[in-house]
GROMACS .gro file of C-alpha atoms in nm:
model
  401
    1UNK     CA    1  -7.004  13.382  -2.963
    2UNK     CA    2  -6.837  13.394  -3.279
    3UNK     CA    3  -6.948  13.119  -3.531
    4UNK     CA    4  -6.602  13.014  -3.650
    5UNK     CA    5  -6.619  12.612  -3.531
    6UNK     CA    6  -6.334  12.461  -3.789
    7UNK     CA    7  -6.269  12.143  -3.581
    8UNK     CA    8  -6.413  11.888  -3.398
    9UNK     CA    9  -6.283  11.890  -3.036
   10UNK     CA   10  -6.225  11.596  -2.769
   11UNK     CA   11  -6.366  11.726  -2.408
   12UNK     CA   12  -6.326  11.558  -2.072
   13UNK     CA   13  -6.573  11.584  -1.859
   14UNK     CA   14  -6.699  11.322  -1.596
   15UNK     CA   15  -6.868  11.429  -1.271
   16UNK     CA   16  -6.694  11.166  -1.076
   17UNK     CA   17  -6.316  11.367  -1.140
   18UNK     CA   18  -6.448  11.625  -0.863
   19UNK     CA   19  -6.359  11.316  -0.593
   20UNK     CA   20  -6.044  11.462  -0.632
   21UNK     CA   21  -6.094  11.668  -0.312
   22UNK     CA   22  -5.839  11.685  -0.091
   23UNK     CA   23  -6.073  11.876   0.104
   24UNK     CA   24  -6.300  12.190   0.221
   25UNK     CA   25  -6.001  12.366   0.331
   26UNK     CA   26  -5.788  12.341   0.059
   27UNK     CA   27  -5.703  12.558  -0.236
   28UNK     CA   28  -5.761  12.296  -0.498
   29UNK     CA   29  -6.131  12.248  -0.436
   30UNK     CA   30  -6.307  12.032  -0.733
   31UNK     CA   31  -6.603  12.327  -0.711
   32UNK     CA   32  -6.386  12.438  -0.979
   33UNK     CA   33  -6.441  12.181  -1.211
   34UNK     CA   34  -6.808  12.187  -1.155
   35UNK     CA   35  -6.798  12.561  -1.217
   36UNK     CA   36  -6.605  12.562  -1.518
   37UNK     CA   37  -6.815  12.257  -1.654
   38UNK     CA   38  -7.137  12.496  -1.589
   39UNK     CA   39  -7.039  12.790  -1.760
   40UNK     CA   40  -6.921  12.621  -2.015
   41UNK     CA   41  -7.245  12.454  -2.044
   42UNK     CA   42  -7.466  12.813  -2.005
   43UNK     CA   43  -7.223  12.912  -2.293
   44UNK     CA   44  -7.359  12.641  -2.533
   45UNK     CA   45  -7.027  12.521  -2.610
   46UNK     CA   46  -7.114  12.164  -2.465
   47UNK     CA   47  -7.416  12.167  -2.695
   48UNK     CA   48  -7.186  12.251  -2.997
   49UNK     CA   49  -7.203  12.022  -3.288
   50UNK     CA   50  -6.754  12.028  -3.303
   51UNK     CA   51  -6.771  11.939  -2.920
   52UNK     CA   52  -6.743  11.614  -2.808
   53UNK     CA   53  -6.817  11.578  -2.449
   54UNK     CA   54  -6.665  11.226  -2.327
   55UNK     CA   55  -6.602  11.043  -1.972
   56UNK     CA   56  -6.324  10.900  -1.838
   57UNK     CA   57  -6.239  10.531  -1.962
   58UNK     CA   58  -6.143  10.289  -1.698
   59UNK     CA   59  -5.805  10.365  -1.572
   60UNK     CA   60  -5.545  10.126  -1.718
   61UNK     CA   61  -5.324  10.053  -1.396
   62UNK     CA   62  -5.075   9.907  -1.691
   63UNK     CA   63  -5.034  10.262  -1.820
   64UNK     CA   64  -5.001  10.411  -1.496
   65UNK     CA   65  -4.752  10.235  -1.347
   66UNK     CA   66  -4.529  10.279  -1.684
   67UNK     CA   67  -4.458  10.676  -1.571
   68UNK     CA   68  -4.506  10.648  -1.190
   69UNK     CA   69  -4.290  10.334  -0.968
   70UNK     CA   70  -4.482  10.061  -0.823
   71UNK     CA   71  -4.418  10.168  -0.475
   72UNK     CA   72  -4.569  10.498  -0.486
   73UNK     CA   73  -4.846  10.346  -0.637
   74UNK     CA   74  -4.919  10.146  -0.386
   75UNK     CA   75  -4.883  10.392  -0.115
   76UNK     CA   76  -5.113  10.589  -0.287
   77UNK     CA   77  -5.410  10.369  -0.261
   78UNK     CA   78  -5.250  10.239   0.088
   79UNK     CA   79  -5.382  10.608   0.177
   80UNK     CA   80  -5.715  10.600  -0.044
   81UNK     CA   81  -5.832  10.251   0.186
   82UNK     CA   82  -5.789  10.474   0.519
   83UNK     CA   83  -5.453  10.361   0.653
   84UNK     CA   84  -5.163  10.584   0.726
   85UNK     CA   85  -4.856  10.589   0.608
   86UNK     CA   86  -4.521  10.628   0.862
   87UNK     CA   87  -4.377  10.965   0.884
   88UNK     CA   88  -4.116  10.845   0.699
   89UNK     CA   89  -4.298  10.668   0.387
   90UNK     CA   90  -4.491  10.986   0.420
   91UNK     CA   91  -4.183  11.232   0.337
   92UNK     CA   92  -4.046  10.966   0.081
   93UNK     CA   93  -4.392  10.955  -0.145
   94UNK     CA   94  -4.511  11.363  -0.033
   95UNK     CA   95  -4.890  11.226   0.069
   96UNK     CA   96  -4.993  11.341   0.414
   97UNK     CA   97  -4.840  11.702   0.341
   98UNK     CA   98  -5.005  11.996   0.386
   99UNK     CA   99  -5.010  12.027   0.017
  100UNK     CA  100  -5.060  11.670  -0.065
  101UNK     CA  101  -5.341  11.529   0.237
  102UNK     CA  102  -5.455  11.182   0.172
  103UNK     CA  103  -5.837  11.172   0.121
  104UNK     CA  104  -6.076  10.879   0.037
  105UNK     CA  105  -6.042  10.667  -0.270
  106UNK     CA  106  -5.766  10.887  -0.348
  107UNK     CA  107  -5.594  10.659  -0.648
  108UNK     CA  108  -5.917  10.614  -0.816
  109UNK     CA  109  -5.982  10.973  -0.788
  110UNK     CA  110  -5.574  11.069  -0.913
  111UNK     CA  111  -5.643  10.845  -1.178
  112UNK     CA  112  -5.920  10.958  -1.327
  113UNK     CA  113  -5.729  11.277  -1.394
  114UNK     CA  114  -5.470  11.064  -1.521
  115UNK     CA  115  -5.637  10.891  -1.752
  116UNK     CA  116  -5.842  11.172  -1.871
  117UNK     CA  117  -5.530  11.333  -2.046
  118UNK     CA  118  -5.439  10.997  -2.218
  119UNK     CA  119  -5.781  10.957  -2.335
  120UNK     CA  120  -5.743  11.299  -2.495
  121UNK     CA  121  -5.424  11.203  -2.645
  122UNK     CA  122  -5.497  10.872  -2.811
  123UNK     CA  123  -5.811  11.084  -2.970
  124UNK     CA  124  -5.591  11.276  -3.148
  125UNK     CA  125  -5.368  11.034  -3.261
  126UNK     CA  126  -5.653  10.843  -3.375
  127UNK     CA  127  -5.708  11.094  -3.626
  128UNK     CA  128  -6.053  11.191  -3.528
  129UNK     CA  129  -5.958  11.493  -3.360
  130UNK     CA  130  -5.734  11.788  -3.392
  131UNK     CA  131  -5.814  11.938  -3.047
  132UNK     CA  132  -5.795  11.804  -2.701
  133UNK     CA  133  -5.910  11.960  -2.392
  134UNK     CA  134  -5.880  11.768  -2.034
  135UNK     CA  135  -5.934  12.099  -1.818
  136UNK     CA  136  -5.990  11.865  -1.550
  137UNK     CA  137  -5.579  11.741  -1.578
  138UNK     CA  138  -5.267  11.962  -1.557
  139UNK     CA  139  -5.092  11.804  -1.255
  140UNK     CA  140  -4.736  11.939  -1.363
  141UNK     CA  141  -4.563  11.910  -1.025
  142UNK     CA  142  -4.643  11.517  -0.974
  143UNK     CA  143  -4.301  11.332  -0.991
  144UNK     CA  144  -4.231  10.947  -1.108
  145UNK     CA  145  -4.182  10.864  -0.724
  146UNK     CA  146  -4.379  11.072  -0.563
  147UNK     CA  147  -4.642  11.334  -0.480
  148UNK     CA  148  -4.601  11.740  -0.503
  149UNK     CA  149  -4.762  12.060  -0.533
  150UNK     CA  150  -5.143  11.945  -0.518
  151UNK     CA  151  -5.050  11.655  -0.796
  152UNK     CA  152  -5.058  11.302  -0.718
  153UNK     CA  153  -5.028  11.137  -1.117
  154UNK     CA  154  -4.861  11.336  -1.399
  155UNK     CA  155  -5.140  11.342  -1.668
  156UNK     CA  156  -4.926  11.523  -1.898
  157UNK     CA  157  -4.652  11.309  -1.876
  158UNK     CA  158  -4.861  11.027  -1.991
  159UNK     CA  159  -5.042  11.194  -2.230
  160UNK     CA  160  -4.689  11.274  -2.448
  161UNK     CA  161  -4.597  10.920  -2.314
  162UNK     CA  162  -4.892  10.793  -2.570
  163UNK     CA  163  -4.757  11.040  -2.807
  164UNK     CA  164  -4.359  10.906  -2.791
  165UNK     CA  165  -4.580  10.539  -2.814
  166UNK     CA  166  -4.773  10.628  -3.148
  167UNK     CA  167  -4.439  10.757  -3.340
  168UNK     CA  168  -4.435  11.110  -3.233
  169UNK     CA  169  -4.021  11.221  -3.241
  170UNK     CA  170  -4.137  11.594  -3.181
  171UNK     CA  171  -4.344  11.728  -2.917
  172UNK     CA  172  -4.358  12.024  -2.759
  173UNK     CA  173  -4.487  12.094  -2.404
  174UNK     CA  174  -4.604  12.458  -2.325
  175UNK     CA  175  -4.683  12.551  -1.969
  176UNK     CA  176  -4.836  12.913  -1.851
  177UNK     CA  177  -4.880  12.835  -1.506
  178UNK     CA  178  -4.755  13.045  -1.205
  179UNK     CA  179  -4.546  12.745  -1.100
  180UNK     CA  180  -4.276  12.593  -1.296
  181UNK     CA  181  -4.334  12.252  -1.450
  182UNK     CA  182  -4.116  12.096  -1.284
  183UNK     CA  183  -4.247  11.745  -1.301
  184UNK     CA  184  -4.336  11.694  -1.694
  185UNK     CA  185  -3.964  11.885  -1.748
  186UNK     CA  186  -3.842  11.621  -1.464
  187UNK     CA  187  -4.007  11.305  -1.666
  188UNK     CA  188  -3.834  11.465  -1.999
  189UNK     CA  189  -3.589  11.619  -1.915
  190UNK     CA  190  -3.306  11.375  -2.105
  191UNK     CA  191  -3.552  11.272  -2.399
  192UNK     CA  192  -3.475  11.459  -2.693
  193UNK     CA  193  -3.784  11.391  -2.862
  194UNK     CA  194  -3.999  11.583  -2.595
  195UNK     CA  195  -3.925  12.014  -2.564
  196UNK     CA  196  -4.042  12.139  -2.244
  197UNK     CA  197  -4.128  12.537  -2.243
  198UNK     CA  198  -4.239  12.663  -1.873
  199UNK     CA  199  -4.331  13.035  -1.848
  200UNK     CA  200  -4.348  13.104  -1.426
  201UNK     CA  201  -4.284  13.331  -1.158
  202UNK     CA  202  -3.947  13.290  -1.111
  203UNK     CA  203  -3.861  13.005  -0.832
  204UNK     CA  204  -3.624  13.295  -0.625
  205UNK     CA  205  -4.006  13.353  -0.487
  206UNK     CA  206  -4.257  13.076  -0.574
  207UNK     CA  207  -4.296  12.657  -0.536
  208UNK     CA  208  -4.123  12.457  -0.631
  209UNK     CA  209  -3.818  12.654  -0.618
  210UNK     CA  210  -3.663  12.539  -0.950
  211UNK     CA  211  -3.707  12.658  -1.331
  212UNK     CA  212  -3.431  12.881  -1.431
  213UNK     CA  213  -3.309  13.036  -1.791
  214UNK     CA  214  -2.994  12.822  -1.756
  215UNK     CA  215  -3.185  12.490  -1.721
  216UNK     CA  216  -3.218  12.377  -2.087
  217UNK     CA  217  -3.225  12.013  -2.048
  218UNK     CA  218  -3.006  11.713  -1.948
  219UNK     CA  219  -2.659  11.574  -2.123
  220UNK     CA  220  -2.811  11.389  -2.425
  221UNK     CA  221  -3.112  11.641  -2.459
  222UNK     CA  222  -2.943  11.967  -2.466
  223UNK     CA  223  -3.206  12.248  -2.550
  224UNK     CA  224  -3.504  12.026  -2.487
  225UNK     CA  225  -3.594  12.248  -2.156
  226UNK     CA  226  -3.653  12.627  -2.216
  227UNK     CA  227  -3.734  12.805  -1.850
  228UNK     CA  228  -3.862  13.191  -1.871
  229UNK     CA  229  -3.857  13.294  -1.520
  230UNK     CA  230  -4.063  13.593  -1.487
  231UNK     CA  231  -4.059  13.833  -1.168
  232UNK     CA  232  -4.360  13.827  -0.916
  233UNK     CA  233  -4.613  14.134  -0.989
  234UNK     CA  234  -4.571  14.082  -1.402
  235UNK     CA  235  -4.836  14.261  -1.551
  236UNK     CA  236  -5.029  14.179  -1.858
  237UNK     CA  237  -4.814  14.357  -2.140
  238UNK     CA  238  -4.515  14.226  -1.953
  239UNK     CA  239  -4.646  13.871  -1.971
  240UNK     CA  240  -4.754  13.899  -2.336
  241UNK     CA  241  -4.400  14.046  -2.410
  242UNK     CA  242  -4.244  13.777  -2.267
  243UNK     CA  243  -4.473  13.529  -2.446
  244UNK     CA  244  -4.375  13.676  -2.749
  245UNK     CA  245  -4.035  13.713  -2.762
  246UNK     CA  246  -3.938  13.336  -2.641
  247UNK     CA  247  -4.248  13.045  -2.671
  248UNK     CA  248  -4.301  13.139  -3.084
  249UNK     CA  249  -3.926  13.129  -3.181
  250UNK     CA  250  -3.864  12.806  -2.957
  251UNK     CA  251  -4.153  12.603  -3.088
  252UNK     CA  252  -4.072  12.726  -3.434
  253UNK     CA  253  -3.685  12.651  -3.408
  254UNK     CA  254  -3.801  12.303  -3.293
  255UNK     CA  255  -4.026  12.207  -3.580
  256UNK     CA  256  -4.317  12.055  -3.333
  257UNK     CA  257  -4.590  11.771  -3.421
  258UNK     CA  258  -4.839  11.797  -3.174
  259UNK     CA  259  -4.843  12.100  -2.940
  260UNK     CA  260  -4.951  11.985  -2.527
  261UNK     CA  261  -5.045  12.258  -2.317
  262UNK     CA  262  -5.094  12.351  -1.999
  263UNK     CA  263  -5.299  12.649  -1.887
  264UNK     CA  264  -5.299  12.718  -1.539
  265UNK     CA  265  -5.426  13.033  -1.435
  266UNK     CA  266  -5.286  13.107  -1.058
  267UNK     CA  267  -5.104  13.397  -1.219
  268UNK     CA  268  -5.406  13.585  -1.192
  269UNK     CA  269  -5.378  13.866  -0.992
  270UNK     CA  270  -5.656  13.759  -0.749
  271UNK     CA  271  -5.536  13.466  -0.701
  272UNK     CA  272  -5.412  13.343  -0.288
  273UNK     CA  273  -5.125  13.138  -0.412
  274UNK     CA  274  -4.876  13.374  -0.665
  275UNK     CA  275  -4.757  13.667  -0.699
  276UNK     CA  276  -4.823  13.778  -1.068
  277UNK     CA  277  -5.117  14.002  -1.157
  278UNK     CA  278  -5.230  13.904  -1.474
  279UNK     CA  279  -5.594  13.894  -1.642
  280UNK     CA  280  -5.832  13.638  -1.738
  281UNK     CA  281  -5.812  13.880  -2.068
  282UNK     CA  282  -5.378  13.862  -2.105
  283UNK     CA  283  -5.447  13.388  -2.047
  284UNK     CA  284  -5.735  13.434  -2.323
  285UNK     CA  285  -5.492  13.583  -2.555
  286UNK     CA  286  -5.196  13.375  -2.484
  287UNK     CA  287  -5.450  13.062  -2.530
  288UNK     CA  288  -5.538  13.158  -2.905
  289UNK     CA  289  -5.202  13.223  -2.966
  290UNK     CA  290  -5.102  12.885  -2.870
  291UNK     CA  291  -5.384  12.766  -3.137
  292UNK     CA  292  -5.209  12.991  -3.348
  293UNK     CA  293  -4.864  12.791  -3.327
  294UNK     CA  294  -5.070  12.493  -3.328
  295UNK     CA  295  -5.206  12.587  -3.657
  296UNK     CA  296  -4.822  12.657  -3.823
  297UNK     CA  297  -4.635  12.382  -3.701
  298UNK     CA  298  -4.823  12.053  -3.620
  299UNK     CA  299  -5.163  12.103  -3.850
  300UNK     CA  300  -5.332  12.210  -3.579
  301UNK     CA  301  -5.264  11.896  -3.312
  302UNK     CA  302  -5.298  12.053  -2.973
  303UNK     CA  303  -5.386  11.903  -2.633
  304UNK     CA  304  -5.497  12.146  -2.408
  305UNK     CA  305  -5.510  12.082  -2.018
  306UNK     CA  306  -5.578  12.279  -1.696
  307UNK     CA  307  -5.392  12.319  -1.412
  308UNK     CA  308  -5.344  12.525  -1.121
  309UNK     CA  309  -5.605  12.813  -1.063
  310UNK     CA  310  -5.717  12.845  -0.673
  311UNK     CA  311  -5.982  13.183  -0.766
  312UNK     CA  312  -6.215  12.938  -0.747
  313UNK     CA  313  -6.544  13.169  -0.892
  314UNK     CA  314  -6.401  13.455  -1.057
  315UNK     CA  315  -6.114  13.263  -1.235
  316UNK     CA  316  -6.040  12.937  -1.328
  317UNK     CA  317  -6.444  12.889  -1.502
  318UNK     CA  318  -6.398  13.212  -1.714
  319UNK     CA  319  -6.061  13.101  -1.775
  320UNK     CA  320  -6.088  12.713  -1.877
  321UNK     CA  321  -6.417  12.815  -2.061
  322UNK     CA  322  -6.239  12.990  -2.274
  323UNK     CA  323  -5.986  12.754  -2.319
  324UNK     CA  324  -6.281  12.493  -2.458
  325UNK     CA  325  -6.394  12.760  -2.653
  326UNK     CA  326  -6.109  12.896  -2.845
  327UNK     CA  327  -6.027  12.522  -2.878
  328UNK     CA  328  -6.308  12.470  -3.065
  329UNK     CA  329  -6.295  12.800  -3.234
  330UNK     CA  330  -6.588  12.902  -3.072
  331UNK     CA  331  -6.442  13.201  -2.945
  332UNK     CA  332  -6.651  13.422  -2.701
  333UNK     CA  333  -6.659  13.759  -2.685
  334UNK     CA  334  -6.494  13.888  -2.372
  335UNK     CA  335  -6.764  14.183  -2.318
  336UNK     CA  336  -6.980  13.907  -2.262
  337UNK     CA  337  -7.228  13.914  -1.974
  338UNK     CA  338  -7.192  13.563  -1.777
  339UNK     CA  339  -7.496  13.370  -1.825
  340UNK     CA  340  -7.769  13.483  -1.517
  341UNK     CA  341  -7.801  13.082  -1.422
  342UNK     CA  342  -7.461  12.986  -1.393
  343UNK     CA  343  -7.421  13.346  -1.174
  344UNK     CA  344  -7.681  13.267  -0.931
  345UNK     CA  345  -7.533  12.870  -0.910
  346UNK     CA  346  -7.192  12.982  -0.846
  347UNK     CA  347  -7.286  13.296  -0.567
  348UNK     CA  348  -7.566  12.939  -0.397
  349UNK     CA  349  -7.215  12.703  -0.372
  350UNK     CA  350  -6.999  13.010  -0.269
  351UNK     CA  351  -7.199  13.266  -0.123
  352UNK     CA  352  -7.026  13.514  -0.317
  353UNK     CA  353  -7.123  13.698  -0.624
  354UNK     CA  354  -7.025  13.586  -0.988
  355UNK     CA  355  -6.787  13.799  -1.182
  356UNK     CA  356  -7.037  13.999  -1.469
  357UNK     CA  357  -6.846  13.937  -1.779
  358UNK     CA  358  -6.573  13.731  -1.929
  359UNK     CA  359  -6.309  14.015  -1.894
  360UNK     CA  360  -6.104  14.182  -1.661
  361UNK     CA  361  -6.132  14.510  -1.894
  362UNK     CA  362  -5.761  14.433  -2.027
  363UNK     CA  363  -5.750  14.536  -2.408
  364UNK     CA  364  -5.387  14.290  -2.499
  365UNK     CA  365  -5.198  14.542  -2.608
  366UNK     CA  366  -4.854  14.467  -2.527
  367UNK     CA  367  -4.547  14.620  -2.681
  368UNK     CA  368  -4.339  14.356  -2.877
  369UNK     CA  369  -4.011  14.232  -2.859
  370UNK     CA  370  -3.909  14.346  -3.186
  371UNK     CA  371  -3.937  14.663  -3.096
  372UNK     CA  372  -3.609  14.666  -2.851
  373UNK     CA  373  -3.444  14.491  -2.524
  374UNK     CA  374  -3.447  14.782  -2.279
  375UNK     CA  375  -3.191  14.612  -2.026
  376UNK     CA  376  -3.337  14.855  -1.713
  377UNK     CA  377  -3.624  14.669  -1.761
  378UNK     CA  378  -3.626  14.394  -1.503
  379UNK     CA  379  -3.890  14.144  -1.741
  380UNK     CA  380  -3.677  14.249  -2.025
  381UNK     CA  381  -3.323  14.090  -1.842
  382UNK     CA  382  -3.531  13.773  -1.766
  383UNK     CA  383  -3.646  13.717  -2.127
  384UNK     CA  384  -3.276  13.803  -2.199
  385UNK     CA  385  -3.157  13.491  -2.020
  386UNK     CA  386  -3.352  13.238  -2.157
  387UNK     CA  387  -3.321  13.362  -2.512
  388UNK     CA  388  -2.933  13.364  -2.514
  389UNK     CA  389  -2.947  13.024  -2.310
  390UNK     CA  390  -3.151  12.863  -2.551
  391UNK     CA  391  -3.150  13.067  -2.892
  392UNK     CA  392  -2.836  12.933  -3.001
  393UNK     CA  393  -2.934  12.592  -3.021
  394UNK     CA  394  -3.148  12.695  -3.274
  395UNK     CA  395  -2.950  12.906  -3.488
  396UNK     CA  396  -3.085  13.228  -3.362
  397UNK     CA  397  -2.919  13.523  -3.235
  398UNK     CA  398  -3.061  13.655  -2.876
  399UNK     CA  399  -3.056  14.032  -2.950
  400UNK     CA  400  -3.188  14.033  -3.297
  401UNK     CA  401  -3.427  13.746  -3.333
   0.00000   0.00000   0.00000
């Protein structure tokens, strides 16, 4: 681990978020909370004197209910007590899906997550933190009025809701999932104030659907939306490339204060659920380069969430792990063996055996945009539509910036 702590961090952790469990069946199962938690502990970064590990405060119902209507609300915990919703209240609020099945105490449990990411933000506008990490959070899909894609409550939204509350006029929102963000760009989309960057697997192929270069935003937020819609079976270097020649102009052209990300890692090329084959090595890179912008534009404010991820042992812990670590500038070394006790806990829950080390063997090299747009390329023509949808805006030129 590389002894280069430079500022106190704000971690969630609380046991009690893995009653989020929609059950044994289903892709998002909390084992990989627990997992990530462990590793992270075996890694000493819990144990850290810049980390500060807290639980989740009791949910404010108030601050809920301010992103998400009343009805849905109530449905939501209509489910949680054991009752069923009609087919039709079922459709309306997306709870009793195959993506979204009720479970036990299932508010409580939504909220926790909920709350977790506004915790995090009021930290750092409290001044008593720099960096946030809620890896337990980054429900991106959930909508104001209802349910989607695994999320019940939009975390993020109500994190940068605390943000708008505290004075903020410029935030940026940076999400690496698989899936679009459809729901924090949905909650933003006409606020000028919030800019909402979603790299994805284009929505011709994956959930939701939506996410294209030539959504930028509504009416009276024009450029506040920036979509890079990426083909399925991206590589690494393509991913990196993309990264590079979109997410640092945007955020730079928009002059940020606090930085919120999101870093699912379902783009990983073992994962059930995309198409994309990228490395734990190519989201370890893109993470410090998000502390990077952090560090330029908004003195290094930066809330940092999970998210999707459904390789449940050999992803989404060595991925989130790192995520706390680089956070804290505790940045491990990706030759790293994993810790023996956290292997032989994971292979006892799972019956499969741990990954060895914290990479995938991918070295990030990745050839920059600078270098030329090769229009045969098929990456290259998707970068090419979301620069010259959005570039302008900013007073830079798609083929030369």
């Amino acid at each position: 681990m590389v002894p280069m702590a430079d500022s106190d961090v704000y971690v969630v952790w609380d046991d009690a978020v893995t009653g989020y469990n929609f059950g044994p069946s289903h892709p998002m199962h909390p084992l990989r909370l627990d997992l990530t938690a462990k590793l992270a502990i075996d890694f000493g970064l819990f144990d850290a004197d810049n980390v500060h590990i807290h639980g989740v405060g009791e949910v404010e119902e108030d601050t809920l209910a301010n992103l998400h209507d009343a009805d849905f609300i109530a449905a939501v915990k209509k489910v949680g007590a054991g009752a069923e919703l009609s087919d039709e209240d079922g459709k309306k609020y997306g709870i009793g899906t195959e993506d979204v099945p009720g479970f036990d105490n299932m508010h409580a449990a939504s909220a926790m997550l909920f709350q977790g990411s506004v915790d995090s933000a009021r930290a750092i506008i409290s001044g008593d933190y720099s960096h946030a990490v809620n890896f337990t959070g980054g429900m991106h899909h959930a909508m104001p009025d209802h349910a989607s894609g695994f999320c019940v409550y939009n975390d993020i939204a109500g994190a940068i809701t605390e943000f708008l509350k505290a004075g903020y006029v410029r935030i940026a929102y940076i999400d690496l999932d698989a899936h679009h963000g459809d729901g924090v760009e949905k909650f933003f989309w006409d606020d000028p104030r919030v800019l909402t960057v979603s790299m994805h697997e284009s929505g011709k192929f994956l959930f939701p659907g939506s996410g294209f270069p030539a959504d930028i935003g509504g009416l009276r937020a024009a450029a506040s939306a920036a979509n890079i819609a990426l083909p399925p079976r991206t590589l690494d270097a393509e991913w990196l490339r993309a990264f590079d020649a979109t997410i640092p102009a945007i955020i730079g052209g928009f002059e940020p204060q606090i930085i919120v990300s999101q870093h699912g890692c379902d783009g990983h090329r073992s994962d059930p659920l995309t198409h994309m084959r990228l490395s734990v090595d190519a989201m370890r890179v893109a993470t410090e380069w998000v502390r990077d912008l952090a560090a330029e534009h908004t003195d290094g404010k930066w809330l940092a969430t999970g998210g999707g991820g459904y390789s449940i042992i050999d992803v989404v812990p060595r991925a989130w792990t790192n995520v706390l670590a680089i956070s804290a500038g505790l940045d491990i070394d990706p030759g790293v063996r994993i810790p023996g006790r956290w292997a032989n806990y994971a292979q006892t829950k799972t019956g499969r055996e741990a990954p060895l080390s914290m990479t995938d063997g991918f070295d990030g090299t990745f050839t920059r945009w600078s270098n030329g747009f090769d229009p045969e390329s098929e990456l290259d023509r998707a970068v090419m539509g979301t620069r010259k949808n959005l570039f302008p805006f900013f007073g830079l030129d798609a083929y030369f910036d």
